[in-house]
C-alpha positions as a LaTeX table, in Angstrom:
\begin{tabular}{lrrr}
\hline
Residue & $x$ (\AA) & $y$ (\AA) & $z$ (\AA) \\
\hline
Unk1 & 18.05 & 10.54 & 10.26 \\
Unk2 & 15.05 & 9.48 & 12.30 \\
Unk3 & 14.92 & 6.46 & 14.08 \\
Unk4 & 11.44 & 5.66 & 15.98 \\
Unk5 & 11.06 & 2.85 & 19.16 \\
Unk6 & 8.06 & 1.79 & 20.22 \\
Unk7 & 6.54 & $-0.19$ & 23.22 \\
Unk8 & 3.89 & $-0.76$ & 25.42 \\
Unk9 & 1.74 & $-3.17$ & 23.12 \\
Unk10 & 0.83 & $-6.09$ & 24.61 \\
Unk11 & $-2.69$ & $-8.15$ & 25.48 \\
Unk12 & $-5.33$ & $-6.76$ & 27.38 \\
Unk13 & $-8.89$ & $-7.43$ & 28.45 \\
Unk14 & $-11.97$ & $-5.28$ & 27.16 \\
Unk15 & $-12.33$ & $-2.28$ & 29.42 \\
Unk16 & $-8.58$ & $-2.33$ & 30.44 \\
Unk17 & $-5.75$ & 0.08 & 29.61 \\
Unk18 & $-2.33$ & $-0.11$ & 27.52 \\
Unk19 & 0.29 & 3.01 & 27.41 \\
Unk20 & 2.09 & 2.74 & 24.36 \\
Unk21 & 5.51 & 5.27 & 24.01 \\
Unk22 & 7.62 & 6.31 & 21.10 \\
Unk23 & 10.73 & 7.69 & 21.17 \\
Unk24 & 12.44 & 9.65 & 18.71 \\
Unk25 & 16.39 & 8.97 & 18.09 \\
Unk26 & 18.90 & 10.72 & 15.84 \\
Unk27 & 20.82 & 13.96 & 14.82 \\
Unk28 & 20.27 & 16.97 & 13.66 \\
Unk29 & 16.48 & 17.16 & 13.56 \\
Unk30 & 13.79 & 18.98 & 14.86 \\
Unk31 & 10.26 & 17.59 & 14.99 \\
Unk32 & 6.98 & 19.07 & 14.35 \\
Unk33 & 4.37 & 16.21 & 14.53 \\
Unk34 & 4.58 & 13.15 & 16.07 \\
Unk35 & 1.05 & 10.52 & 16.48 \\
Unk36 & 0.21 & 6.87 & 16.41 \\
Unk37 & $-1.15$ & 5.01 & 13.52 \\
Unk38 & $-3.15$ & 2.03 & 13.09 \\
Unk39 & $-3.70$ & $-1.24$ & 10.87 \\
Unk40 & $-5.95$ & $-4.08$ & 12.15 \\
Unk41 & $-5.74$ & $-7.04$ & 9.61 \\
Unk42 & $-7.61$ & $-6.45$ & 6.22 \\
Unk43 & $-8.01$ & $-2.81$ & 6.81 \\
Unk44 & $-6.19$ & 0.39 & 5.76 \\
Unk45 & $-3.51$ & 1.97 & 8.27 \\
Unk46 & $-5.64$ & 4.93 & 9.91 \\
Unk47 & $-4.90$ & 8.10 & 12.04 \\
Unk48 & $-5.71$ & 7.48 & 15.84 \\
Unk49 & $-4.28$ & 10.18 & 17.55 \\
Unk50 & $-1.37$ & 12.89 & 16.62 \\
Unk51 & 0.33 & 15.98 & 18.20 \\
Unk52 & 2.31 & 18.60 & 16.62 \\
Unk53 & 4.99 & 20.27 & 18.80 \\
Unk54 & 3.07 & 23.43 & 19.84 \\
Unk55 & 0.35 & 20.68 & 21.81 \\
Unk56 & $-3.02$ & 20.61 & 19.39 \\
Unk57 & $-3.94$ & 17.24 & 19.16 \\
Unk58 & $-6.61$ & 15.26 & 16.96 \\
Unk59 & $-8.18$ & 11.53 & 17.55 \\
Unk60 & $-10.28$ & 9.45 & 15.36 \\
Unk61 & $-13.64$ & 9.35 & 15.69 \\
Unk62 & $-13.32$ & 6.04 & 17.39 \\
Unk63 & $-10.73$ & 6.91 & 20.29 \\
Unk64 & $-12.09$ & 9.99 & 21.58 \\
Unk65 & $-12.83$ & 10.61 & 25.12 \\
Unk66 & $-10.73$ & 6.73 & 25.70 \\
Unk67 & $-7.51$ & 7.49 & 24.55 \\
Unk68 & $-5.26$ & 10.60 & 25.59 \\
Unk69 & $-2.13$ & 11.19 & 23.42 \\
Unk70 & 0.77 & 13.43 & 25.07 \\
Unk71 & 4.44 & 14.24 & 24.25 \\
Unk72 & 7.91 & 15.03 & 26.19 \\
Unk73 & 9.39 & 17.35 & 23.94 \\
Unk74 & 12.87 & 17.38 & 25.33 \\
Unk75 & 12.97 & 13.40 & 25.36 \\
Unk76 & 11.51 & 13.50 & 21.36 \\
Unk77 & 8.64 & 10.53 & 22.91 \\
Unk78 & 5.42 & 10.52 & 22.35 \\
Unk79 & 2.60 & 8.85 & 24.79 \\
Unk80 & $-1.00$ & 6.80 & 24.05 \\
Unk81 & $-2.60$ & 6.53 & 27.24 \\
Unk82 & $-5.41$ & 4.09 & 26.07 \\
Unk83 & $-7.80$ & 3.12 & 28.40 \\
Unk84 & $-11.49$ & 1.43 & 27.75 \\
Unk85 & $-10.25$ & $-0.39$ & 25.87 \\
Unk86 & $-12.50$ & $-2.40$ & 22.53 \\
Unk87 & $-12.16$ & $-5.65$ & 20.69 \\
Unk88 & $-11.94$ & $-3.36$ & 17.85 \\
Unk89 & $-8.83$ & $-1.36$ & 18.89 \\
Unk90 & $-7.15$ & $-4.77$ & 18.50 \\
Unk91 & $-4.50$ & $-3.83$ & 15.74 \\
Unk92 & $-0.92$ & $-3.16$ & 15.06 \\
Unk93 & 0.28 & 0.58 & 16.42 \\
Unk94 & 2.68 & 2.61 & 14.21 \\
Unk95 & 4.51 & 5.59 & 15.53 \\
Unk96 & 4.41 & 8.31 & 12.82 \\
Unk97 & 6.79 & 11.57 & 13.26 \\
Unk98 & 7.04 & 13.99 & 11.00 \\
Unk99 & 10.40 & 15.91 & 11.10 \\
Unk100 & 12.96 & 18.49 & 9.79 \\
Unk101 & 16.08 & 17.04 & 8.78 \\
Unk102 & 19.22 & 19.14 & 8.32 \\
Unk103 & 22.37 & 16.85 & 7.66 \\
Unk104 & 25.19 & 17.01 & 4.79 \\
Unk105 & 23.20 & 14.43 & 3.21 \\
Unk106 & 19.54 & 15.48 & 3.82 \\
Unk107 & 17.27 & 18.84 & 4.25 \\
Unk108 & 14.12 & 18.93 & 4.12 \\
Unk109 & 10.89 & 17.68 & 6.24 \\
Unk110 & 10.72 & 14.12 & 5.99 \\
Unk111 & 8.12 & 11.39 & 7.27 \\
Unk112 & 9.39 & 8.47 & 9.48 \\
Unk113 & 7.68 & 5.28 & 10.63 \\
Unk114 & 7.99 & 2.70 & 13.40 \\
Unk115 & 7.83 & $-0.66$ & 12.89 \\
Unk116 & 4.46 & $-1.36$ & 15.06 \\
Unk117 & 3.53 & $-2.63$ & 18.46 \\
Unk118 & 0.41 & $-5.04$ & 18.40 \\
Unk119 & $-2.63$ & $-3.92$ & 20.65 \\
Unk120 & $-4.80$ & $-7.06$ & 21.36 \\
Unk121 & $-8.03$ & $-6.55$ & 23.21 \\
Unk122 & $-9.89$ & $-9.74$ & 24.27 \\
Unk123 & $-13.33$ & $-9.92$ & 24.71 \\
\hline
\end{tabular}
């Protein structure tokens, strides 16, 4: 009973800066994690960035020190501030919340995915 929107993506020049924003829509759920995901073409979908509710945060390797992930609990979005931006952060960007679900029809702590925004860096 999670529905995730993403935007921001776009095209952008090496050394330049994107904000990508997710929010969270729906009833009757409270979420714990929420983070952005990656996939660049003929590669595995990896962690970039993620931050649980109480404000710890973890990056990849890759991102750290250029991108800055941040979260408005009471509007359920989450924030990538992305800024020096690399050829190699070209890839599609998946908003990932993780969430507890209490409906009639569902209980339970539940995964959700959005569909992607494409990052493309030029060099």
């Amino acid at each position: 009973q999670v529905q995730l929107v993403e935007s921001g993506g776009g095209l952008v020049q090496a050394g330049g800066s994107l904000r990508l924003s997710c929010a969270a829509s729906g009833s009757m759920f409270s979420i714990n994690t929420m983070g952005w995901y990656r996939q660049a073409p003929g590669k595995q979908r990896d962690l970039a960035a993620v931050i649980i509710s109480g404000g710890s945060t973890n990056y990849a390797d890759s991102v750290k020190g250029r991108f800055t992930i941040s979260r408005d609990n009471a509007k359920n979005t989450v924030y990538l501030q992305m800024n020096s931006l690399k050829p190699e952060d070209t890839a599609v960007y998946y908003c990932y919340c993780n969430a507890n679900i209490n409906t009639a029809l569902r209980r339970g702590t539940y995964n959700y995915w959005g569909q992607g925004t494409q990052v493309t860096v030029s060099s």
